[in-house]
Amino acid sequence: MHATHLECSECDYRAALDHLATLCPECHGPLVVRYDLAAVRASVDRDALSSREATMWRYREVLPLPDPQGAVTLGEGGTPLLPTCRLAHELGLERLSIKDEGQNPTGSFKARGMSAAVSMAKHLGARAIAAPSAGNAGGAMAAYGARAGLAVHVAMPQDVPIVNRIEAEVCGAEVTLIDGNIADCGKWIAERAEERGWFQLSTLKEPYRVEGKKTMGYELAEQLGWSLPDVILYPTGGGTGLVGMAKAFDELRELGWIAPDAKQPRFVAVQARGCAPIVNAFHAGDLKATPIEKPFTCASGLRVPGAVGDRWMLRVLRGSEGTAVAVSDDQLMEATRRIGRTEGIFAAPEAGALVAALETLIADEWVQPDEHVVLFCTGAGMKYIECF
Ligand SMILES: *Cc1c(COP(=O)(O)O)cnc(C)c1O
């Protein structure tokens, strides 16, 4: 067990790891797990990791669960990093890879976050868990909650993709459909959580989902022979994967698993025009984002009008010399078909958004033809049948 304590991402607050933690009680910022990385460095041989199980739990020393035997797992992580050939050629890039997170249990990378968060919730004594979800988080929470034997409550907007609602129900969750967006669903859950004894697993309102998602960064580095790409495009909703990967790369440098001077990849946050709070804030030079009143996009993972981790995300984007791009729903749907046509991956529309954004970045010469670009295909297209 190498996790040492929790720390606020925004102020000096620190806390022990012995309770079901939520936001910083002092400034309401997200809490972050810190580790004794020197101890990990001394006890783990990086090159021996490859003989471990091909799930995210192979990085157990940098995950918060004290006893990995207690992990609530469905085999999440270990997804392929696929080199593209035809898509790269069409776009004029020498090296374009897709990390296919649609191959995770429950068909999206939400599995990683929920595996970590549900494991910790169970370990710390939660009996019932709840969260709002615009789509995949609800299905993943239901699946991992069932696996852990916890009661699960999900609040979803009425226009949630039908597969997400069905998978949550099939996995035994109680689902409430709300006439509103994910922010309204979040309010609905928060108003009832205390009275009903639900521990809230909402994005970044507890510190462990981001630990699960950071394993995408560990895995990417390992798959690249312990090096990093030049540019990472990430479809951004609540932003856990973005901040999680930045955290992973910082930890990897400190661990000495990648070169101490390995350059941070330039992170690109991609959003839909109908819901682009982070893109707006980034280009306005703001330190935090203004919530969107009426968010719309068929890419439900991007339908997050206001994120708890907005400041953290904006720091990551700026600190990496990255950028933020918004694309229209027409563009992202067309690009989703293009991924299918050129690479045989039936991807979630969130991944299509990345290809549409990448075209713009190439046209603007923000991305050079010889740079290695990685797209995070965060979900499977099969979960979005009504979009196609
Ligand atoms: C949730 C989700 C996103 C956004 O992820 P965040 O880490 O919350 O920004 C992107 N794509 C898909 C398919 C999702 O389910």
mmCIF file with all atom_site columns, N, CA and C in Angstrom, residues 276-290 310-311 313-315 317-318 322-324:
data_model
loop_
_atom_site.group_PDB
_atom_site.id
_atom_site.type_symbol
_atom_site.label_atom_id
_atom_site.label_alt_id
_atom_site.label_comp_id
_atom_site.label_asym_id
_atom_site.label_entity_id
_atom_site.label_seq_id
_atom_site.pdbx_PDB_ins_code
_atom_site.Cartn_x
_atom_site.Cartn_y
_atom_site.Cartn_z
_atom_site.occupancy
_atom_site.B_iso_or_equiv
_atom_site.pdbx_formal_charge
_atom_site.auth_seq_id
_atom_site.auth_comp_id
_atom_site.auth_asym_id
_atom_site.auth_atom_id
_atom_site.pdbx_PDB_model_num
ATOM 1  N N  . ALA A 1 276 ? -19.556 23.345 -25.038 1.00 0.00 ? 276 ALA A N  1
ATOM 2  C CA . ALA A 1 276 ? -18.098 23.504 -25.073 1.00 0.00 ? 276 ALA A CA 1
ATOM 3  C C  . ALA A 1 276 ? -17.584 24.460 -23.997 1.00 0.00 ? 276 ALA A C  1
ATOM 4  N N  . PRO A 1 277 ? -17.932 24.237 -22.737 1.00 0.00 ? 277 PRO A N  1
ATOM 5  C CA . PRO A 1 277 ? -17.519 25.191 -21.693 1.00 0.00 ? 277 PRO A CA 1
ATOM 6  C C  . PRO A 1 277 ? -16.003 25.304 -21.540 1.00 0.00 ? 277 PRO A C  1
ATOM 7  N N  . ILE A 1 278 ? -15.296 24.184 -21.712 1.00 0.00 ? 278 ILE A N  1
ATOM 8  C CA . ILE A 1 278 ? -13.844 24.219 -21.514 1.00 0.00 ? 278 ILE A CA 1
ATOM 9  C C  . ILE A 1 278 ? -13.158 24.904 -22.700 1.00 0.00 ? 278 ILE A C  1
ATOM 10 N N  . VAL A 1 279 ? -13.668 24.633 -23.907 1.00 0.00 ? 279 VAL A N  1
ATOM 11 C CA . VAL A 1 279 ? -13.118 25.287 -25.100 1.00 0.00 ? 279 VAL A CA 1
ATOM 12 C C  . VAL A 1 279 ? -13.314 26.805 -24.984 1.00 0.00 ? 279 VAL A C  1
ATOM 13 N N  . ASN A 1 280 ? -14.508 27.206 -24.566 1.00 0.00 ? 280 ASN A N  1
ATOM 14 C CA . ASN A 1 280 ? -14.780 28.647 -24.405 1.00 0.00 ? 280 ASN A CA 1
ATOM 15 C C  . ASN A 1 280 ? -13.820 29.273 -23.396 1.00 0.00 ? 280 ASN A C  1
ATOM 16 N N  . ALA A 1 281 ? -13.685 28.625 -22.245 1.00 0.00 ? 281 ALA A N  1
ATOM 17 C CA . ALA A 1 281 ? -12.835 29.186 -21.184 1.00 0.00 ? 281 ALA A CA 1
ATOM 18 C C  . ALA A 1 281 ? -11.378 29.220 -21.622 1.00 0.00 ? 281 ALA A C  1
ATOM 19 N N  . PHE A 1 282 ? -10.952 28.162 -22.309 1.00 0.00 ? 282 PHE A N  1
ATOM 20 C CA . PHE A 1 282 ? -9.558  28.104 -22.749 1.00 0.00 ? 282 PHE A CA 1
ATOM 21 C C  . PHE A 1 282 ? -9.231  29.293 -23.646 1.00 0.00 ? 282 PHE A C  1
ATOM 22 N N  . HIS A 1 283 ? -10.095 29.530 -24.640 1.00 0.00 ? 283 HIS A N  1
ATOM 23 C CA . HIS A 1 283 ? -9.790  30.589 -25.604 1.00 0.00 ? 283 HIS A CA 1
ATOM 24 C C  . HIS A 1 283 ? -10.062 31.987 -25.057 1.00 0.00 ? 283 HIS A C  1
ATOM 25 N N  . ALA A 1 284 ? -10.881 32.071 -24.012 1.00 0.00 ? 284 ALA A N  1
ATOM 26 C CA . ALA A 1 284 ? -11.114 33.372 -23.374 1.00 0.00 ? 284 ALA A CA 1
ATOM 27 C C  . ALA A 1 284 ? -9.993  33.700 -22.385 1.00 0.00 ? 284 ALA A C  1
ATOM 28 N N  . GLY A 1 285 ? -9.114  32.730 -22.138 1.00 0.00 ? 285 GLY A N  1
ATOM 29 C CA . GLY A 1 285 ? -8.034  32.960 -21.168 1.00 0.00 ? 285 GLY A CA 1
ATOM 30 C C  . GLY A 1 285 ? -8.513  32.889 -19.724 1.00 0.00 ? 285 GLY A C  1
ATOM 31 N N  . ASP A 1 286 ? -9.673  32.283 -19.487 1.00 0.00 ? 286 ASP A N  1
ATOM 32 C CA . ASP A 1 286 ? -10.228 32.216 -18.130 1.00 0.00 ? 286 ASP A CA 1
ATOM 33 C C  . ASP A 1 286 ? -9.618  31.075 -17.314 1.00 0.00 ? 286 ASP A C  1
ATOM 34 N N  . LEU A 1 287 ? -9.654  31.232 -15.998 1.00 0.00 ? 287 LEU A N  1
ATOM 35 C CA . LEU A 1 287 ? -9.121  30.200 -15.105 1.00 0.00 ? 287 LEU A CA 1
ATOM 36 C C  . LEU A 1 287 ? -10.170 29.155 -14.765 1.00 0.00 ? 287 LEU A C  1
ATOM 37 N N  . LYS A 1 288 ? -11.446 29.518 -14.963 1.00 0.00 ? 288 LYS A N  1
ATOM 38 C CA . LYS A 1 288 ? -12.513 28.540 -14.741 1.00 0.00 ? 288 LYS A CA 1
ATOM 39 C C  . LYS A 1 288 ? -13.561 28.685 -15.835 1.00 0.00 ? 288 LYS A C  1
ATOM 40 N N  . ALA A 1 289 ? -14.442 27.687 -15.932 1.00 0.00 ? 289 ALA A N  1
ATOM 41 C CA . ALA A 1 289 ? -15.399 27.671 -17.040 1.00 0.00 ? 289 ALA A CA 1
ATOM 42 C C  . ALA A 1 289 ? -16.771 28.146 -16.582 1.00 0.00 ? 289 ALA A C  1
ATOM 43 N N  . THR A 1 290 ? -17.508 28.750 -17.509 1.00 0.00 ? 290 THR A N  1
ATOM 44 C CA . THR A 1 290 ? -18.886 29.157 -17.243 1.00 0.00 ? 290 THR A CA 1
ATOM 45 C C  . THR A 1 290 ? -19.810 28.058 -17.751 1.00 0.00 ? 290 THR A C  1
ATOM 46 N N  . ASP A 1 310 ? -12.961 21.986 -13.663 1.00 0.00 ? 310 ASP A N  1
ATOM 47 C CA . ASP A 1 310 ? -12.657 22.922 -14.749 1.00 0.00 ? 310 ASP A CA 1
ATOM 48 C C  . ASP A 1 310 ? -11.292 23.604 -14.599 1.00 0.00 ? 310 ASP A C  1
ATOM 49 N N  . ARG A 1 311 ? -10.975 24.064 -13.375 1.00 0.00 ? 311 ARG A N  1
ATOM 50 C CA . ARG A 1 311 ? -9.698  24.772 -13.171 1.00 0.00 ? 311 ARG A CA 1
ATOM 51 C C  . ARG A 1 311 ? -8.510  23.847 -13.427 1.00 0.00 ? 311 ARG A C  1
ATOM 52 N N  . MET A 1 313 ? -8.471  21.086 -15.260 1.00 0.00 ? 313 MET A N  1
ATOM 53 C CA . MET A 1 313 ? -8.346  20.800 -16.702 1.00 0.00 ? 313 MET A CA 1
ATOM 54 C C  . MET A 1 313 ? -7.655  21.933 -17.442 1.00 0.00 ? 313 MET A C  1
ATOM 55 N N  . LEU A 1 314 ? -8.071  23.162 -17.157 1.00 0.00 ? 314 LEU A N  1
ATOM 56 C CA . LEU A 1 314 ? -7.499  24.306 -17.871 1.00 0.00 ? 314 LEU A CA 1
ATOM 57 C C  . LEU A 1 314 ? -6.010  24.441 -17.575 1.00 0.00 ? 314 LEU A C  1
ATOM 58 N N  . ARG A 1 315 ? -5.614  24.126 -16.338 1.00 0.00 ? 315 ARG A N  1
ATOM 59 C CA . ARG A 1 315 ? -4.179  24.143 -16.006 1.00 0.00 ? 315 ARG A CA 1
ATOM 60 C C  . ARG A 1 315 ? -3.427  23.081 -16.804 1.00 0.00 ? 315 ARG A C  1
ATOM 61 N N  . LEU A 1 317 ? -4.267  21.764 -19.735 1.00 0.00 ? 317 LEU A N  1
ATOM 62 C CA . LEU A 1 317 ? -4.192  22.156 -21.151 1.00 0.00 ? 317 LEU A CA 1
ATOM 63 C C  . LEU A 1 317 ? -3.101  23.202 -21.356 1.00 0.00 ? 317 LEU A C  1
ATOM 64 N N  . ARG A 1 318 ? -3.099  24.230 -20.516 1.00 0.00 ? 318 ARG A N  1
ATOM 65 C CA . ARG A 1 318 ? -2.131  25.325 -20.685 1.00 0.00 ? 318 ARG A CA 1
ATOM 66 C C  . ARG A 1 318 ? -0.724  24.864 -20.331 1.00 0.00 ? 318 ARG A C  1
ATOM 67 N N  . GLY A 1 322 ? -1.092  22.754 -24.753 1.00 0.00 ? 322 GLY A N  1
ATOM 68 C CA . GLY A 1 322 ? -2.156  22.148 -25.542 1.00 0.00 ? 322 GLY A CA 1
ATOM 69 C C  . GLY A 1 322 ? -3.160  23.168 -26.021 1.00 0.00 ? 322 GLY A C  1
ATOM 70 N N  . THR A 1 323 ? -4.318  22.671 -26.427 1.00 0.00 ? 323 THR A N  1
ATOM 71 C CA . THR A 1 323 ? -5.365  23.584 -26.887 1.00 0.00 ? 323 THR A CA 1
ATOM 72 C C  . THR A 1 323 ? -6.731  22.919 -26.694 1.00 0.00 ? 323 THR A C  1
ATOM 73 N N  . ALA A 1 324 ? -7.757  23.578 -27.176 1.00 0.00 ? 324 ALA A N  1
ATOM 74 C CA . ALA A 1 324 ? -9.116  23.060 -27.030 1.00 0.00 ? 324 ALA A CA 1
ATOM 75 C C  . ALA A 1 324 ? -9.886  23.382 -28.301 1.00 0.00 ? 324 ALA A C  1
#
